[in-house]
mmCIF file of C-alpha atoms in Angstrom:
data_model
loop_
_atom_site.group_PDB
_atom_site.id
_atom_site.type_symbol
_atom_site.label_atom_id
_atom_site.label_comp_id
_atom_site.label_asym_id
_atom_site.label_seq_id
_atom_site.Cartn_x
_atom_site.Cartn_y
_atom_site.Cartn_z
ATOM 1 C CA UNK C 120 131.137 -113.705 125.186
ATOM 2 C CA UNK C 121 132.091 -117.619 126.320
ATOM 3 C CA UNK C 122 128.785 -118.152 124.886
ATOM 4 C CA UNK C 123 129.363 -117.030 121.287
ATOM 5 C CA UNK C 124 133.467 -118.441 121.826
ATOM 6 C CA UNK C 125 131.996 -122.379 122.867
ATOM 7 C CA UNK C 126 129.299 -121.498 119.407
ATOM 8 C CA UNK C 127 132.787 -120.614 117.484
ATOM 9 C CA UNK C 128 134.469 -123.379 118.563
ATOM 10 C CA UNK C 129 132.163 -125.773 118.192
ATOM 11 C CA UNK C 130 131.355 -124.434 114.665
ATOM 12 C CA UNK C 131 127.809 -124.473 115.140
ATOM 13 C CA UNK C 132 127.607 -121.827 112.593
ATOM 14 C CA UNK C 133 129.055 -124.262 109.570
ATOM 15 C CA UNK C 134 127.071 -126.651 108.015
ATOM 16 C CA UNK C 135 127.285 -130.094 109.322
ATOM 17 C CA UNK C 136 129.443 -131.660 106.320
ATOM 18 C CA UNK C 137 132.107 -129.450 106.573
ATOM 19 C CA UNK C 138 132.561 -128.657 110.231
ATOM 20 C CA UNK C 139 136.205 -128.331 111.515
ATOM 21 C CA UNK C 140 136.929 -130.055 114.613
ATOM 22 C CA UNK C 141 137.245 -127.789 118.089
ATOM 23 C CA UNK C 142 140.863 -128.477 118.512
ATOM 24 C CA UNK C 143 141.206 -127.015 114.870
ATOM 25 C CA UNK C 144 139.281 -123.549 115.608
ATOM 26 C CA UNK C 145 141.006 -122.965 118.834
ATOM 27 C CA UNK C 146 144.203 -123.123 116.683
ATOM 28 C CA UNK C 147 142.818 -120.670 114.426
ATOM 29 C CA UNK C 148 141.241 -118.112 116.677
ATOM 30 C CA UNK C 149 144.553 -118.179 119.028
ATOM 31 C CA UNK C 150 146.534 -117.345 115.310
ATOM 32 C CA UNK C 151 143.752 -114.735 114.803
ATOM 33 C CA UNK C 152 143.598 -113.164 118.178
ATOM 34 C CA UNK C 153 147.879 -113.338 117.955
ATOM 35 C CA UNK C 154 147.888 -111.362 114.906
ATOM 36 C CA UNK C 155 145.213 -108.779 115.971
ATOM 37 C CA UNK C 156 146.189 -105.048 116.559
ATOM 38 C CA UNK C 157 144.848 -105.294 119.832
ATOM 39 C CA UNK C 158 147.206 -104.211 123.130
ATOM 40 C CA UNK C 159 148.927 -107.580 124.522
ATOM 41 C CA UNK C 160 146.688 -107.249 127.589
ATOM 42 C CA UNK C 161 143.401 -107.413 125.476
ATOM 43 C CA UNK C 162 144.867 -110.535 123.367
ATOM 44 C CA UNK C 163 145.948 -112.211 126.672
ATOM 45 C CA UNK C 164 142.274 -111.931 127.936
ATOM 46 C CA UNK C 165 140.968 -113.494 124.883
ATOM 47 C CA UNK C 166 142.856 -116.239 124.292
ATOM 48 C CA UNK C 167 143.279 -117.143 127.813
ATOM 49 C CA UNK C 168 138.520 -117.001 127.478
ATOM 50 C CA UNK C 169 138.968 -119.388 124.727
ATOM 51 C CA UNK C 170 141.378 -121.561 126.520
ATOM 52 C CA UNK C 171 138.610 -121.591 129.560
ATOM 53 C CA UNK C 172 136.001 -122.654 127.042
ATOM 54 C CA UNK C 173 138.156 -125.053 125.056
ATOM 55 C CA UNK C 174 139.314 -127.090 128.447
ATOM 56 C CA UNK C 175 135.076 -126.803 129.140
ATOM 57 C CA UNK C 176 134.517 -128.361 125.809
ATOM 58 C CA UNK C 177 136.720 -131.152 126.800
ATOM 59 C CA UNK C 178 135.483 -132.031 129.766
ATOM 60 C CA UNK C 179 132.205 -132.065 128.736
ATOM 61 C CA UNK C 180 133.429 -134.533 125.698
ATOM 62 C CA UNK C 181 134.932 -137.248 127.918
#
């Protein structure tokens, strides 16, 4: 799963042109996971796994 999030993120499934920045998908899945029917705990799980992979992205960029 923090394999396919850190792929979403980085938007390594966009073409290269037109790639949104990471900072710009987290914001996006976080509104998407929010607005899910899933129970709270399920959308706490997820968005704290993309928070984990977003602060991993970071690091890795500085």
């Amino acid at each position: 799963m923090y394999e396919t999030i850190r792929q979403e993120l980085r938007d390594e499934w966009t073409h290269p042109r037109v790639r949104q920045s990471s900072e710009v998908k987290f914001y996006y899945a976080v509104k998407r996971v929010a607005a899910s029917d899933l129970p709270d705990g399920m959308k706490v799980a997820l968005i704290q796994a993309y928070l984990t992979v977003m602060e991993q992205l970071q690091a890795n960029h500085t």
